[in-house]
């Protein structure tokens, strides 16, 4: 029989707040973390908006240590420290403690910055810390070093599904008996001219430069693309018996996960893969569609992506759940998006309140879902599903139930 897995620790740093409490409060209030990019480098770009961290990691981390880390690694460590403290710093054998931190681009900022230095100033000016800063496994490695985790440090790299896949992998590690405690989630920081220009050229990014806070509008007829964001969210997962033995506080139960691939197109979503991911998550949780009362949608605010997901939800689960899309406030955090979405779904189950979808002023008539807008809704869901889908055809769905 598969082991029950509970969530005992939460950590986050997002465009809405430097911790879980401030992020959750802002989500419930419908606040936006999207702002204009004022730097000189953005003046010639077609997109000049982004969702930046509300609290800089330099305000939390040791200055010398931070200089040796990419921004993605920094924010993963910030979130990990909060999650570990929130879990009560469980005493666990190092070999029974694992880390799984997903990311989409890893140390892209360091790679691009050091390449600029190489081109302009020569090899002697390149940092000796370049490789540890740019490698995608850096966030997981730094968190494992911080916590002394010797049960494995893993890095799913599956675009915007990375953070959710990391949590699904953490569930598997515990259920397979390979760990008692896993710190899992995602981190991303790639607000830079090159990614922004690339997404703009692909017509994937919103161009509402004159209205940053209204730019991300999932499920709205006026949606024109996502807004690039940065952040991290990590959960402490524990084997239920292990958590009970130490009388740990439990936020929620991670009841199931489903991971699929489309094998269809490098960027276009496919309904079949999304439906299968949701159905696998439900089966793993031992639940049926009617048991799900709330869904945190991936919903990036792209014209086609939101429509495909809405149809997938209707097919896999139905139109009865209360749905929200918090990227309307946080922007799209790519590799961290699935982890931040999981955090929001989990807190909705724990607190009995679903945050609104901001900027939903003219709902798409082709989307037949009960989408929360205008303000938070008291829903008291006993079970929630969180979706994360990524370029490459990666699909991950997670199910949380009340403790």
mmCIF file of C-alpha atoms in Angstrom:
data_model
loop_
_atom_site.group_PDB
_atom_site.id
_atom_site.type_symbol
_atom_site.label_atom_id
_atom_site.label_comp_id
_atom_site.label_asym_id
_atom_site.label_seq_id
_atom_site.Cartn_x
_atom_site.Cartn_y
_atom_site.Cartn_z
ATOM 1 C CA UNK A 1 0.000 0.000 0.000
ATOM 2 C CA UNK A 2 1.365 3.440 -0.966
ATOM 3 C CA UNK A 3 2.466 5.634 1.906
ATOM 4 C CA UNK A 4 0.389 8.704 2.707
ATOM 5 C CA UNK A 5 2.325 11.918 2.115
ATOM 6 C CA UNK A 6 1.617 15.150 3.971
ATOM 7 C CA UNK A 7 2.817 18.727 3.563
ATOM 8 C CA UNK A 8 4.357 20.142 6.731
ATOM 9 C CA UNK A 9 6.332 23.140 5.486
ATOM 10 C CA UNK A 10 5.732 25.979 3.040
ATOM 11 C CA UNK A 11 8.150 28.538 1.635
ATOM 12 C CA UNK A 12 7.939 31.111 -1.134
ATOM 13 C CA UNK A 13 9.258 34.348 -2.538
ATOM 14 C CA UNK A 14 7.199 35.836 -5.357
ATOM 15 C CA UNK A 15 6.282 39.103 -7.077
ATOM 16 C CA UNK A 16 3.598 39.471 -4.397
ATOM 17 C CA UNK A 17 5.683 38.936 -1.275
ATOM 18 C CA UNK A 18 8.892 37.662 0.239
ATOM 19 C CA UNK A 19 7.209 34.806 2.067
ATOM 20 C CA UNK A 20 4.120 32.596 2.028
ATOM 21 C CA UNK A 21 1.969 34.773 4.289
ATOM 22 C CA UNK A 22 2.435 37.972 2.296
ATOM 23 C CA UNK A 23 2.030 36.159 -1.036
ATOM 24 C CA UNK A 24 -1.195 34.487 0.093
ATOM 25 C CA UNK A 25 -2.589 37.722 1.521
ATOM 26 C CA UNK A 26 -1.904 39.526 -1.767
ATOM 27 C CA UNK A 27 -3.478 36.717 -3.801
ATOM 28 C CA UNK A 28 -6.661 36.881 -1.748
ATOM 29 C CA UNK A 29 -6.714 40.657 -2.155
ATOM 30 C CA UNK A 30 -6.361 40.370 -5.929
ATOM 31 C CA UNK A 31 -3.147 42.412 -6.010
ATOM 32 C CA UNK A 32 -0.817 42.442 -8.999
ATOM 33 C CA UNK A 33 2.946 42.038 -8.953
ATOM 34 C CA UNK A 34 3.394 43.180 -12.554
ATOM 35 C CA UNK A 35 5.242 46.469 -13.085
ATOM 36 C CA UNK A 36 6.931 48.413 -15.859
ATOM 37 C CA UNK A 37 10.587 47.706 -16.654
ATOM 38 C CA UNK A 38 12.304 51.045 -16.235
ATOM 39 C CA UNK A 39 15.860 50.045 -17.141
ATOM 40 C CA UNK A 40 17.561 51.375 -20.252
ATOM 41 C CA UNK A 41 17.892 47.889 -21.771
ATOM 42 C CA UNK A 42 14.131 47.553 -22.157
ATOM 43 C CA UNK A 43 13.529 50.747 -24.142
ATOM 44 C CA UNK A 44 13.869 49.111 -27.553
ATOM 45 C CA UNK A 45 11.955 45.963 -26.642
ATOM 46 C CA UNK A 46 8.339 45.463 -27.726
ATOM 47 C CA UNK A 47 7.631 44.248 -24.173
ATOM 48 C CA UNK A 48 8.502 46.446 -21.195
ATOM 49 C CA UNK A 49 6.622 44.806 -18.318
ATOM 50 C CA UNK A 50 7.487 41.988 -15.898
ATOM 51 C CA UNK A 51 6.579 40.524 -12.506
ATOM 52 C CA UNK A 52 9.657 40.964 -10.352
ATOM 53 C CA UNK A 53 10.266 39.757 -6.825
ATOM 54 C CA UNK A 54 8.663 41.916 -4.182
ATOM 55 C CA UNK A 55 11.614 41.315 -1.805
ATOM 56 C CA UNK A 56 15.162 41.061 -3.100
ATOM 57 C CA UNK A 57 17.049 37.901 -1.991
ATOM 58 C CA UNK A 58 19.969 40.126 -0.997
ATOM 59 C CA UNK A 59 17.809 41.325 1.896
ATOM 60 C CA UNK A 60 17.827 37.788 3.296
ATOM 61 C CA UNK A 61 21.040 36.054 2.224
ATOM 62 C CA UNK A 62 24.635 36.563 3.294
ATOM 63 C CA UNK A 63 26.264 38.972 0.831
ATOM 64 C CA UNK A 64 29.356 36.879 0.123
ATOM 65 C CA UNK A 65 27.335 33.694 -0.351
ATOM 66 C CA UNK A 66 24.853 35.450 -2.624
ATOM 67 C CA UNK A 67 27.620 36.701 -4.932
ATOM 68 C CA UNK A 68 28.544 33.097 -5.693
ATOM 69 C CA UNK A 69 25.003 32.127 -6.638
ATOM 70 C CA UNK A 70 22.737 32.782 -9.583
ATOM 71 C CA UNK A 71 19.521 34.626 -8.781
ATOM 72 C CA UNK A 72 17.562 31.405 -9.376
ATOM 73 C CA UNK A 73 19.709 29.652 -6.768
ATOM 74 C CA UNK A 74 19.320 32.527 -4.328
ATOM 75 C CA UNK A 75 15.550 32.500 -4.378
ATOM 76 C CA UNK A 76 15.388 28.707 -4.112
ATOM 77 C CA UNK A 77 17.458 28.962 -0.926
ATOM 78 C CA UNK A 78 15.239 31.738 0.453
ATOM 79 C CA UNK A 79 12.115 29.631 -0.076
ATOM 80 C CA UNK A 80 13.793 26.499 1.302
ATOM 81 C CA UNK A 81 14.766 28.221 4.536
ATOM 82 C CA UNK A 82 11.214 29.397 5.114
ATOM 83 C CA UNK A 83 9.739 25.981 4.287
ATOM 84 C CA UNK A 84 12.201 24.162 6.543
ATOM 85 C CA UNK A 85 11.547 26.513 9.444
ATOM 86 C CA UNK A 86 7.790 26.239 8.876
ATOM 87 C CA UNK A 87 8.068 22.447 9.091
ATOM 88 C CA UNK A 88 9.812 22.754 12.449
ATOM 89 C CA UNK A 89 13.219 21.704 11.087
ATOM 90 C CA UNK A 90 12.465 17.987 11.249
ATOM 91 C CA UNK A 91 15.163 15.748 12.640
ATOM 92 C CA UNK A 92 15.680 13.207 9.888
ATOM 93 C CA UNK A 93 18.604 11.020 8.888
ATOM 94 C CA UNK A 94 20.480 12.834 6.106
ATOM 95 C CA UNK A 95 20.249 9.741 3.908
ATOM 96 C CA UNK A 96 16.444 9.825 4.286
ATOM 97 C CA UNK A 97 16.165 13.499 3.300
ATOM 98 C CA UNK A 98 15.970 14.422 -0.405
ATOM 99 C CA UNK A 99 15.617 17.614 -2.412
ATOM 100 C CA UNK A 100 13.845 18.112 -5.746
ATOM 101 C CA UNK A 101 13.894 21.624 -7.223
ATOM 102 C CA UNK A 102 12.667 22.094 -10.777
ATOM 103 C CA UNK A 103 13.573 24.976 -13.077
ATOM 104 C CA UNK A 104 12.982 25.878 -16.673
ATOM 105 C CA UNK A 105 16.109 27.910 -17.487
ATOM 106 C CA UNK A 106 18.331 27.461 -14.426
ATOM 107 C CA UNK A 107 21.145 29.984 -14.250
ATOM 108 C CA UNK A 108 20.290 31.769 -17.494
ATOM 109 C CA UNK A 109 21.052 35.197 -16.023
ATOM 110 C CA UNK A 110 24.557 34.132 -15.019
ATOM 111 C CA UNK A 111 25.206 32.472 -18.366
ATOM 112 C CA UNK A 112 24.194 35.568 -20.307
ATOM 113 C CA UNK A 113 26.015 37.976 -17.976
ATOM 114 C CA UNK A 114 29.271 36.029 -18.039
ATOM 115 C CA UNK A 115 29.106 35.699 -21.821
ATOM 116 C CA UNK A 116 28.831 39.492 -22.028
ATOM 117 C CA UNK A 117 31.902 39.788 -19.787
ATOM 118 C CA UNK A 118 33.832 37.304 -21.904
ATOM 119 C CA UNK A 119 33.033 39.209 -25.091
ATOM 120 C CA UNK A 120 33.744 42.663 -23.671
ATOM 121 C CA UNK A 121 36.586 42.096 -21.214
ATOM 122 C CA UNK A 122 38.175 38.735 -21.981
ATOM 123 C CA UNK A 123 38.567 35.400 -20.271
ATOM 124 C CA UNK A 124 40.389 36.719 -17.194
ATOM 125 C CA UNK A 125 37.311 38.662 -16.121
ATOM 126 C CA UNK A 126 34.981 35.660 -16.212
ATOM 127 C CA UNK A 127 33.925 34.541 -12.718
ATOM 128 C CA UNK A 128 35.365 31.242 -11.440
ATOM 129 C CA UNK A 129 31.863 30.560 -10.101
ATOM 130 C CA UNK A 130 30.302 30.693 -13.576
ATOM 131 C CA UNK A 131 29.594 26.985 -14.016
ATOM 132 C CA UNK A 132 28.053 26.408 -10.558
ATOM 133 C CA UNK A 133 25.931 29.499 -11.168
ATOM 134 C CA UNK A 134 24.640 28.557 -14.617
ATOM 135 C CA UNK A 135 23.973 24.838 -14.117
ATOM 136 C CA UNK A 136 20.309 23.906 -13.882
ATOM 137 C CA UNK A 137 20.886 21.654 -10.868
ATOM 138 C CA UNK A 138 22.349 24.566 -8.896
ATOM 139 C CA UNK A 139 19.154 25.407 -6.946
ATOM 140 C CA UNK A 140 18.689 21.779 -5.834
ATOM 141 C CA UNK A 141 22.375 21.492 -4.990
ATOM 142 C CA UNK A 142 22.427 24.621 -2.840
ATOM 143 C CA UNK A 143 19.277 23.578 -0.969
ATOM 144 C CA UNK A 144 20.695 20.100 -0.339
ATOM 145 C CA UNK A 145 23.914 21.623 1.015
ATOM 146 C CA UNK A 146 21.951 24.011 3.236
ATOM 147 C CA UNK A 147 19.857 21.205 4.735
ATOM 148 C CA UNK A 148 22.437 18.420 4.677
ATOM 149 C CA UNK A 149 20.205 16.306 2.441
ATOM 150 C CA UNK A 150 22.040 13.170 1.285
ATOM 151 C CA UNK A 151 19.078 11.191 -0.049
ATOM 152 C CA UNK A 152 19.359 12.780 -3.499
ATOM 153 C CA UNK A 153 19.264 16.229 -5.057
ATOM 154 C CA UNK A 154 17.184 16.161 -8.237
ATOM 155 C CA UNK A 155 16.284 18.695 -10.927
ATOM 156 C CA UNK A 156 13.348 18.170 -13.286
ATOM 157 C CA UNK A 157 13.742 20.513 -16.258
ATOM 158 C CA UNK A 158 10.402 20.446 -18.044
ATOM 159 C CA UNK A 159 9.684 24.090 -18.855
ATOM 160 C CA UNK A 160 6.626 25.442 -17.059
ATOM 161 C CA UNK A 161 5.748 22.044 -15.573
ATOM 162 C CA UNK A 162 9.106 21.766 -13.747
ATOM 163 C CA UNK A 163 7.962 22.842 -10.277
ATOM 164 C CA UNK A 164 4.913 20.573 -10.322
ATOM 165 C CA UNK A 165 6.970 17.645 -11.656
ATOM 166 C CA UNK A 166 9.396 18.206 -8.782
ATOM 167 C CA UNK A 167 6.566 17.862 -6.267
ATOM 168 C CA UNK A 168 5.311 14.751 -8.077
ATOM 169 C CA UNK A 169 8.818 13.295 -7.897
ATOM 170 C CA UNK A 170 8.961 14.054 -4.187
ATOM 171 C CA UNK A 171 5.718 12.137 -3.740
ATOM 172 C CA UNK A 172 7.218 9.181 -5.619
ATOM 173 C CA UNK A 173 10.432 9.196 -3.560
ATOM 174 C CA UNK A 174 8.452 8.874 -0.351
ATOM 175 C CA UNK A 175 5.974 6.326 -1.671
ATOM 176 C CA UNK A 176 8.821 4.203 -3.051
ATOM 177 C CA UNK A 177 10.425 4.172 0.398
ATOM 178 C CA UNK A 178 13.527 6.097 -0.658
ATOM 179 C CA UNK A 179 12.980 9.080 1.654
ATOM 180 C CA UNK A 180 11.033 10.109 4.727
ATOM 181 C CA UNK A 181 11.211 13.839 3.992
ATOM 182 C CA UNK A 182 11.543 15.662 0.659
ATOM 183 C CA UNK A 183 11.863 19.387 0.027
ATOM 184 C CA UNK A 184 10.301 19.922 -3.394
ATOM 185 C CA UNK A 185 9.214 22.746 -5.657
ATOM 186 C CA UNK A 186 10.535 25.122 -8.282
ATOM 187 C CA UNK A 187 12.560 28.282 -8.819
ATOM 188 C CA UNK A 188 13.003 30.623 -11.767
ATOM 189 C CA UNK A 189 14.662 33.964 -12.518
ATOM 190 C CA UNK A 190 15.142 34.899 -16.161
ATOM 191 C CA UNK A 191 13.906 38.472 -16.587
ATOM 192 C CA UNK A 192 16.393 39.535 -19.255
ATOM 193 C CA UNK A 193 16.235 41.110 -22.728
ATOM 194 C CA UNK A 194 16.887 37.843 -24.586
ATOM 195 C CA UNK A 195 14.050 35.705 -23.118
ATOM 196 C CA UNK A 196 11.682 38.672 -23.289
ATOM 197 C CA UNK A 197 12.587 39.324 -26.925
ATOM 198 C CA UNK A 198 12.213 35.639 -27.762
ATOM 199 C CA UNK A 199 8.758 35.374 -26.199
ATOM 200 C CA UNK A 200 7.734 38.637 -27.861
ATOM 201 C CA UNK A 201 8.830 37.344 -31.258
ATOM 202 C CA UNK A 202 6.812 34.182 -30.632
ATOM 203 C CA UNK A 203 3.763 36.350 -29.852
ATOM 204 C CA UNK A 204 3.485 34.657 -26.460
ATOM 205 C CA UNK A 205 4.042 37.707 -24.228
ATOM 206 C CA UNK A 206 1.478 40.397 -23.503
ATOM 207 C CA UNK A 207 2.342 43.804 -24.977
ATOM 208 C CA UNK A 208 0.169 45.868 -22.640
ATOM 209 C CA UNK A 209 3.069 48.134 -21.706
ATOM 210 C CA UNK A 210 0.732 50.973 -20.764
ATOM 211 C CA UNK A 211 -1.255 48.862 -18.295
ATOM 212 C CA UNK A 212 1.118 46.408 -16.550
ATOM 213 C CA UNK A 213 -1.228 45.333 -13.769
ATOM 214 C CA UNK A 214 -4.002 44.567 -16.256
ATOM 215 C CA UNK A 215 -1.795 42.726 -18.749
ATOM 216 C CA UNK A 216 -2.208 39.149 -17.504
ATOM 217 C CA UNK A 217 -5.867 38.208 -18.020
ATOM 218 C CA UNK A 218 -6.471 34.436 -18.014
ATOM 219 C CA UNK A 219 -9.793 33.321 -19.520
ATOM 220 C CA UNK A 220 -10.656 36.889 -20.573
ATOM 221 C CA UNK A 221 -11.537 37.677 -24.190
ATOM 222 C CA UNK A 222 -8.875 40.411 -24.165
ATOM 223 C CA UNK A 223 -5.980 38.122 -23.225
ATOM 224 C CA UNK A 224 -2.937 38.584 -25.450
ATOM 225 C CA UNK A 225 -0.185 36.558 -23.760
ATOM 226 C CA UNK A 226 1.544 35.972 -20.453
ATOM 227 C CA UNK A 227 3.803 38.255 -18.422
ATOM 228 C CA UNK A 228 7.288 37.014 -17.545
ATOM 229 C CA UNK A 229 7.852 36.630 -13.797
ATOM 230 C CA UNK A 230 10.328 35.291 -11.260
ATOM 231 C CA UNK A 231 10.031 33.501 -7.950
ATOM 232 C CA UNK A 232 10.192 30.243 -6.032
ATOM 233 C CA UNK A 233 7.996 27.996 -3.915
ATOM 234 C CA UNK A 234 9.044 24.903 -2.001
ATOM 235 C CA UNK A 235 7.061 22.396 0.057
ATOM 236 C CA UNK A 236 8.283 20.052 2.772
ATOM 237 C CA UNK A 237 6.740 16.649 2.096
ATOM 238 C CA UNK A 238 6.794 13.906 4.727
ATOM 239 C CA UNK A 239 5.735 10.330 5.063
ATOM 240 C CA UNK A 240 2.594 10.656 7.174
ATOM 241 C CA UNK A 241 3.818 8.239 9.842
ATOM 242 C CA UNK A 242 7.090 10.141 10.158
ATOM 243 C CA UNK A 243 5.246 13.455 10.569
ATOM 244 C CA UNK A 244 2.837 11.952 13.115
ATOM 245 C CA UNK A 245 5.685 10.519 15.164
ATOM 246 C CA UNK A 246 7.127 13.990 15.669
ATOM 247 C CA UNK A 247 3.680 15.586 16.130
ATOM 248 C CA UNK A 248 4.204 17.848 13.137
ATOM 249 C CA UNK A 249 1.590 20.349 12.020
ATOM 250 C CA UNK A 250 0.120 19.276 8.675
ATOM 251 C CA UNK A 251 -1.066 21.854 6.130
ATOM 252 C CA UNK A 252 -2.622 19.354 3.716
ATOM 253 C CA UNK A 253 -2.217 15.910 2.164
ATOM 254 C CA UNK A 254 -0.489 15.466 -1.192
ATOM 255 C CA UNK A 255 -2.844 12.755 -2.337
ATOM 256 C CA UNK A 256 -1.778 12.121 -5.916
ATOM 257 C CA UNK A 257 0.066 13.266 -9.013
ATOM 258 C CA UNK A 258 -0.119 12.646 -12.736
ATOM 259 C CA UNK A 259 2.675 13.336 -15.230
ATOM 260 C CA UNK A 260 2.333 12.899 -19.001
ATOM 261 C CA UNK A 261 3.863 14.086 -22.269
ATOM 262 C CA UNK A 262 2.048 15.040 -25.455
ATOM 263 C CA UNK A 263 4.592 13.890 -28.059
ATOM 264 C CA UNK A 264 2.768 16.335 -30.287
ATOM 265 C CA UNK A 265 4.385 19.769 -30.745
ATOM 266 C CA UNK A 266 7.248 21.692 -29.183
ATOM 267 C CA UNK A 267 5.068 24.644 -28.103
ATOM 268 C CA UNK A 268 1.396 23.908 -28.853
ATOM 269 C CA UNK A 269 -0.616 22.338 -26.044
ATOM 270 C CA UNK A 270 -2.561 19.139 -26.636
ATOM 271 C CA UNK A 271 -5.793 18.376 -24.844
ATOM 272 C CA UNK A 272 -5.190 14.624 -24.645
ATOM 273 C CA UNK A 273 -1.994 14.954 -22.607
ATOM 274 C CA UNK A 274 -3.586 17.389 -20.180
ATOM 275 C CA UNK A 275 -6.639 15.199 -19.695
ATOM 276 C CA UNK A 276 -4.472 12.147 -19.046
ATOM 277 C CA UNK A 277 -2.394 14.015 -16.449
ATOM 278 C CA UNK A 278 -5.499 15.054 -14.517
ATOM 279 C CA UNK A 279 -7.016 11.579 -14.691
ATOM 280 C CA UNK A 280 -3.774 9.958 -13.540
ATOM 281 C CA UNK A 281 -3.605 12.363 -10.585
ATOM 282 C CA UNK A 282 -7.165 11.534 -9.604
ATOM 283 C CA UNK A 283 -6.505 7.796 -9.877
ATOM 284 C CA UNK A 284 -3.339 8.097 -7.785
ATOM 285 C CA UNK A 285 -5.339 9.964 -5.137
ATOM 286 C CA UNK A 286 -8.133 7.389 -5.200
ATOM 287 C CA UNK A 287 -10.650 10.086 -6.115
ATOM 288 C CA UNK A 288 -13.233 10.625 -8.828
ATOM 289 C CA UNK A 289 -13.986 13.823 -10.766
ATOM 290 C CA UNK A 290 -16.861 14.795 -8.473
ATOM 291 C CA UNK A 291 -14.519 14.722 -5.465
ATOM 292 C CA UNK A 292 -12.598 17.721 -6.831
ATOM 293 C CA UNK A 293 -14.151 20.989 -5.674
ATOM 294 C CA UNK A 294 -11.370 23.365 -6.721
ATOM 295 C CA UNK A 295 -8.888 23.632 -9.598
ATOM 296 C CA UNK A 296 -5.902 25.937 -9.823
ATOM 297 C CA UNK A 297 -5.544 26.333 -13.574
ATOM 298 C CA UNK A 298 -2.238 26.689 -15.401
ATOM 299 C CA UNK A 299 -3.958 29.431 -17.457
ATOM 300 C CA UNK A 300 -1.110 31.630 -18.684
ATOM 301 C CA UNK A 301 -3.331 34.192 -20.480
ATOM 302 C CA UNK A 302 -2.514 33.047 -24.012
ATOM 303 C CA UNK A 303 -5.431 32.971 -26.468
ATOM 304 C CA UNK A 304 -5.131 29.289 -27.386
ATOM 305 C CA UNK A 305 -3.576 27.847 -24.217
ATOM 306 C CA UNK A 306 -6.364 28.950 -21.881
ATOM 307 C CA UNK A 307 -9.013 27.588 -24.211
ATOM 308 C CA UNK A 308 -7.328 24.190 -24.535
ATOM 309 C CA UNK A 309 -6.933 23.857 -20.775
ATOM 310 C CA UNK A 310 -10.550 24.855 -20.148
ATOM 311 C CA UNK A 311 -11.736 22.110 -22.496
ATOM 312 C CA UNK A 312 -9.317 19.652 -20.853
ATOM 313 C CA UNK A 313 -10.665 20.468 -17.386
ATOM 314 C CA UNK A 314 -14.241 19.996 -18.564
ATOM 315 C CA UNK A 315 -13.399 16.636 -20.122
ATOM 316 C CA UNK A 316 -11.274 15.269 -17.274
ATOM 317 C CA UNK A 317 -13.080 16.666 -14.227
ATOM 318 C CA UNK A 318 -16.204 18.527 -15.301
ATOM 319 C CA UNK A 319 -17.473 22.097 -15.042
ATOM 320 C CA UNK A 320 -18.461 21.941 -11.369
ATOM 321 C CA UNK A 321 -15.168 22.853 -9.602
ATOM 322 C CA UNK A 322 -14.398 26.398 -8.539
ATOM 323 C CA UNK A 323 -11.494 27.533 -10.753
ATOM 324 C CA UNK A 324 -8.869 30.233 -10.316
ATOM 325 C CA UNK A 325 -5.772 31.385 -12.221
ATOM 326 C CA UNK A 326 -3.283 33.283 -10.072
ATOM 327 C CA UNK A 327 -0.864 34.054 -12.927
ATOM 328 C CA UNK A 328 -3.187 37.004 -13.407
ATOM 329 C CA UNK A 329 -1.388 38.443 -10.365
ATOM 330 C CA UNK A 330 2.035 36.782 -10.184
ATOM 331 C CA UNK A 331 2.795 36.670 -13.879
ATOM 332 C CA UNK A 332 4.190 33.455 -15.343
ATOM 333 C CA UNK A 333 7.020 32.073 -13.214
ATOM 334 C CA UNK A 334 7.894 29.319 -15.712
ATOM 335 C CA UNK A 335 9.802 26.601 -13.819
ATOM 336 C CA UNK A 336 8.395 27.855 -10.515
ATOM 337 C CA UNK A 337 4.835 28.263 -11.793
ATOM 338 C CA UNK A 338 3.692 24.738 -10.968
ATOM 339 C CA UNK A 339 5.043 25.012 -7.432
ATOM 340 C CA UNK A 340 3.431 28.406 -6.801
ATOM 341 C CA UNK A 341 0.175 27.074 -8.224
ATOM 342 C CA UNK A 342 0.406 24.029 -5.975
ATOM 343 C CA UNK A 343 0.953 26.335 -3.000
ATOM 344 C CA UNK A 344 -2.161 28.341 -3.875
ATOM 345 C CA UNK A 345 -4.289 25.207 -4.312
ATOM 346 C CA UNK A 346 -3.022 23.756 -1.038
ATOM 347 C CA UNK A 347 -3.764 26.973 0.877
ATOM 348 C CA UNK A 348 -7.256 27.113 -0.622
ATOM 349 C CA UNK A 349 -7.893 23.654 0.829
ATOM 350 C CA UNK A 350 -6.323 24.535 4.174
ATOM 351 C CA UNK A 351 -8.033 27.903 4.620
ATOM 352 C CA UNK A 352 -11.299 27.294 2.778
ATOM 353 C CA UNK A 353 -10.880 30.325 0.521
ATOM 354 C CA UNK A 354 -10.142 30.490 -3.200
ATOM 355 C CA UNK A 355 -8.328 33.587 -4.490
ATOM 356 C CA UNK A 356 -9.793 35.450 -7.456
ATOM 357 C CA UNK A 357 -8.651 35.539 -11.054
ATOM 358 C CA UNK A 358 -7.689 39.159 -11.596
ATOM 359 C CA UNK A 359 -8.572 41.132 -14.730
ATOM 360 C CA UNK A 360 -11.430 38.829 -15.720
ATOM 361 C CA UNK A 361 -13.780 41.562 -16.923
ATOM 362 C CA UNK A 362 -15.079 39.902 -20.094
ATOM 363 C CA UNK A 363 -15.051 36.089 -19.719
ATOM 364 C CA UNK A 364 -14.429 34.108 -22.893
ATOM 365 C CA UNK A 365 -17.842 32.695 -23.874
ATOM 366 C CA UNK A 366 -16.155 29.533 -25.148
ATOM 367 C CA UNK A 367 -14.965 28.665 -21.631
ATOM 368 C CA UNK A 368 -17.624 26.943 -19.542
ATOM 369 C CA UNK A 369 -16.029 27.004 -16.090
ATOM 370 C CA UNK A 370 -16.938 28.491 -12.705
ATOM 371 C CA UNK A 371 -14.069 30.977 -12.502
ATOM 372 C CA UNK A 372 -13.640 33.063 -9.362
ATOM 373 C CA UNK A 373 -13.323 36.782 -10.083
ATOM 374 C CA UNK A 374 -13.927 40.098 -8.382
ATOM 375 C CA UNK A 375 -12.814 38.840 -4.980
ATOM 376 C CA UNK A 376 -11.993 35.661 -3.046
ATOM 377 C CA UNK A 377 -14.662 33.027 -2.620
ATOM 378 C CA UNK A 378 -15.344 30.957 0.457
ATOM 379 C CA UNK A 379 -15.478 27.464 -0.969
ATOM 380 C CA UNK A 380 -14.035 25.082 1.650
ATOM 381 C CA UNK A 381 -12.840 22.517 -0.897
ATOM 382 C CA UNK A 382 -11.942 19.127 0.535
ATOM 383 C CA UNK A 383 -9.907 18.274 -2.541
ATOM 384 C CA UNK A 384 -8.149 20.496 -5.093
ATOM 385 C CA UNK A 385 -6.275 19.867 -8.304
ATOM 386 C CA UNK A 386 -3.422 22.038 -9.583
ATOM 387 C CA UNK A 387 -2.256 21.999 -13.215
ATOM 388 C CA UNK A 388 1.090 22.875 -14.798
ATOM 389 C CA UNK A 389 1.836 22.505 -18.495
ATOM 390 C CA UNK A 390 5.007 23.386 -20.389
ATOM 391 C CA UNK A 391 6.628 23.805 -23.785
ATOM 392 C CA UNK A 392 7.727 20.423 -25.059
ATOM 393 C CA UNK A 393 4.397 18.865 -24.182
ATOM 394 C CA UNK A 394 5.040 18.420 -20.459
ATOM 395 C CA UNK A 395 1.939 18.012 -18.274
ATOM 396 C CA UNK A 396 1.758 17.665 -14.495
ATOM 397 C CA UNK A 397 -1.283 17.642 -12.216
ATOM 398 C CA UNK A 398 -1.292 17.463 -8.420
ATOM 399 C CA UNK A 399 -4.128 16.646 -6.012
ATOM 400 C CA UNK A 400 -4.249 18.023 -2.468
ATOM 401 C CA UNK A 401 -6.811 17.036 0.156
ATOM 402 C CA UNK A 402 -7.612 18.431 3.574
ATOM 403 C CA UNK A 403 -5.539 17.174 6.493
#
